[in-house]
C-alpha positions as CSV (number, residue, x, y, z in Angstrom):
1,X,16.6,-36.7,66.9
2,X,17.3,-33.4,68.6
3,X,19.8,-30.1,67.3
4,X,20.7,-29.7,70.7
5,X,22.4,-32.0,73.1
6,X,19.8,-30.7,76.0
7,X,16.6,-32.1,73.9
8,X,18.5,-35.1,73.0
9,X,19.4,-35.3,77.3
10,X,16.3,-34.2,77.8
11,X,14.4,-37.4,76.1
12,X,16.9,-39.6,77.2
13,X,16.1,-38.6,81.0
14,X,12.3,-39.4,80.4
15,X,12.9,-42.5,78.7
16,X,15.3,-43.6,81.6
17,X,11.9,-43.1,83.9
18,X,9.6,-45.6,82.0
19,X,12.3,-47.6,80.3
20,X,15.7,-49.9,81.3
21,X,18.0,-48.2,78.8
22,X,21.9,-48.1,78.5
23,X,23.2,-45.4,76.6
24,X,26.1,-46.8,74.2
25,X,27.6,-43.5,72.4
26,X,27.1,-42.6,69.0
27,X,26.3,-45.0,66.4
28,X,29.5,-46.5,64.9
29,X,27.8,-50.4,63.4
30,X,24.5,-51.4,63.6
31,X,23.0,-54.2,61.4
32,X,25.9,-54.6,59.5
33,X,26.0,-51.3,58.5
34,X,29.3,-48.8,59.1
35,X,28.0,-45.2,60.5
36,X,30.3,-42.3,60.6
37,X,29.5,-39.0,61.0
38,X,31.1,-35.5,60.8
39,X,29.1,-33.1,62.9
40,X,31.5,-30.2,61.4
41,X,30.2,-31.5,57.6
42,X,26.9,-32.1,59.0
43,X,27.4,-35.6,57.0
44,X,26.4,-39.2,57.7
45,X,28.2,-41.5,55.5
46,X,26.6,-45.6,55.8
47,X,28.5,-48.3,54.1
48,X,28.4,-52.2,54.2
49,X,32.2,-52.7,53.1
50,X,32.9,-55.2,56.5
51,X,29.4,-57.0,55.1
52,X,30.4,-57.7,51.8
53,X,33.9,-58.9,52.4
54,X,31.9,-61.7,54.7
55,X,29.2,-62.6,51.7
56,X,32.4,-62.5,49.3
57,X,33.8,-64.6,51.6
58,X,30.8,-67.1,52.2
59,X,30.9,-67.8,48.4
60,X,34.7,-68.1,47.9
61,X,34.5,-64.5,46.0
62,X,37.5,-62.7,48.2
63,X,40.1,-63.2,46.0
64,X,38.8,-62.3,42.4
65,X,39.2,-60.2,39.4
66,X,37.5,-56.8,40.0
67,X,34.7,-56.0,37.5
68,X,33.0,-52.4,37.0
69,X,29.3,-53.5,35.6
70,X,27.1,-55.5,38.0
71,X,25.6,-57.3,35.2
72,X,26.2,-58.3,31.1
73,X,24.7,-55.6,28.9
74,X,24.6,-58.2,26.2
75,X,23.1,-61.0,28.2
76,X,19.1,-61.8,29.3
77,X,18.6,-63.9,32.1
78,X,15.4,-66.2,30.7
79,X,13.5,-69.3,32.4
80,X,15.9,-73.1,32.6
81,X,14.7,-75.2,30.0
82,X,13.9,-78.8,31.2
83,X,16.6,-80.2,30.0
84,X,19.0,-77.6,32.1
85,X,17.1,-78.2,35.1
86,X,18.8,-81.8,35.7
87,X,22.2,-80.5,35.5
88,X,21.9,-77.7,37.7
89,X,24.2,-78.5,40.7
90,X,22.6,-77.9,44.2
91,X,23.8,-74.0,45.6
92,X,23.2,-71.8,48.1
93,X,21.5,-69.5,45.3
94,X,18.1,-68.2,47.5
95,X,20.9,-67.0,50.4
96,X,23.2,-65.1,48.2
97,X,20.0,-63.9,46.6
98,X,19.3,-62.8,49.9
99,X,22.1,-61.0,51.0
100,X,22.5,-59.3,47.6
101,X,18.8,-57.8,48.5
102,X,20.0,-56.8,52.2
103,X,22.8,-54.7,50.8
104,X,20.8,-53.0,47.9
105,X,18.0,-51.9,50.5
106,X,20.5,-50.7,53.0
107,X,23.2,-48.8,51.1
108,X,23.6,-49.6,47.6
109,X,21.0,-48.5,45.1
110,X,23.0,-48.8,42.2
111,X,23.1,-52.6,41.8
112,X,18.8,-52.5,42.3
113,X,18.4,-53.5,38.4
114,X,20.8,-55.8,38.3
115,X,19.8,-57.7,42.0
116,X,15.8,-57.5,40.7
117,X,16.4,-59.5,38.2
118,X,18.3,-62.5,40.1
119,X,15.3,-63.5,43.0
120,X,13.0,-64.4,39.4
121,X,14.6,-67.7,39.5
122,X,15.0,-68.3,43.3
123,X,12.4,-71.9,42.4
124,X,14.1,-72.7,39.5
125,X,17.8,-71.6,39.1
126,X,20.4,-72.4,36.6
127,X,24.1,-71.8,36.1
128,X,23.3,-69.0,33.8
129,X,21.6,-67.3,37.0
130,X,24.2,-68.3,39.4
131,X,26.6,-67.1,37.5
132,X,24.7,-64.0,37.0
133,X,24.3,-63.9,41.0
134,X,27.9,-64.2,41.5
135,X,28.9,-61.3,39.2
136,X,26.7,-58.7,41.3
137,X,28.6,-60.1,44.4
138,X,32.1,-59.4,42.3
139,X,31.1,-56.0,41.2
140,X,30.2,-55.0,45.0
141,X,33.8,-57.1,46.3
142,X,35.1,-54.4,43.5
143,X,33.1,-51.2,44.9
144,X,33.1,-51.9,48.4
145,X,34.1,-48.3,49.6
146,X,31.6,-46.5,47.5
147,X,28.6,-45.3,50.6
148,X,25.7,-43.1,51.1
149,X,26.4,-39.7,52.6
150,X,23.7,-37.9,54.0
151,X,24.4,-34.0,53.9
152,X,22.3,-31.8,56.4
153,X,23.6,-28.7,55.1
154,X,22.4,-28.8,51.2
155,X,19.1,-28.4,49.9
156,X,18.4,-30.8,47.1
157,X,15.8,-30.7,45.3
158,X,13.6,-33.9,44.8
159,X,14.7,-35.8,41.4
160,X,12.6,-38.9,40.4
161,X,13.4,-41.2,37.0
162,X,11.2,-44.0,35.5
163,X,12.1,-46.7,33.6
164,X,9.4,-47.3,30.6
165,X,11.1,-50.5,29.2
166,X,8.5,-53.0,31.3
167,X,8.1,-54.4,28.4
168,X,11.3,-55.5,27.2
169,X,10.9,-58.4,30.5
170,X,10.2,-61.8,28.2
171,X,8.9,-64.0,31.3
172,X,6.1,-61.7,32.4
């Protein structure tokens, strides 16, 4: 907001005349989201580690095997075929789906592929896709500690990458 703790008084003093506010210290958890921050760095560091122990925990995935890829290489996640459909037991796929999306737009970018692939079959899932679900969940139970640290003191230059293989997606 401010480099100095005056501006940063400063605004808090005239938002305290139009506005009912209660200063609570520096950010530590917001949102399911673990601040912490080194002024002497000049780093911010945001994970969701206490988050994804409770989804792991929602779906009985505490206690597993850790796994380093958030998805099969080898595999393709393709439409259920009728005759899937009726064996599909009933899950909580669309909320798992859900949470996996909350954590990739808050701190983890690195499982975006794999989690934009999963919400494709949020009408018409299949064990294939639950499955597929559930292995993104393991790989972040596995990588829980890894965050996003924000450095104020480096310049970085802006770094963009595409991915031209649009094509290779058999259900569009």
């Amino acid at each position: 907001m401010s480099k100095t703790k005056k501006s940063i008084d400063e605004i808090c003093k005239q938002l305290k005349t139009n506005f009912d506010i209660k200063e609570l210290g520096e950010i530590k958890c917001c949102l399911g989201l673990q601040v912490k921050r080194d002024r002497s760095e000049k780093t911010i560091e945001i994970n969701q580690e206490a988050m994804i122990d409770r989804i792991a925990e929602r779906f009985k995935m505490d206690e597993t095997k850790p796994t380093y890829l958030p998805a099969d290489v080898n595999s393709r996640l393709i439409k259920t075929k009728s005759e899937d459909r009726e064996r599909t037991p009933k899950m909580p796929y669309r909320e798992l789906i859900g949470s996996l999306m909350y954590i990739v737009v808050c701190t983890r970018p690195d499982i975006s592929n794999a989690v934009g692939e999963v919400p494709k079959f949020c009408d018409d899932f299949n064990m294939e896709h639950w499955i597929a679900a559930l292995k993104i969940l393991k790989y972040l139970k596995t990588t829980k500690k890894l965050s996003l640290v924000f450095e104020g003191s480096i310049k970085q230059p802006m770094v963009a990458y595409a991915d031209a293989s649009w094509a290779s997606d058999r259900d569009s």
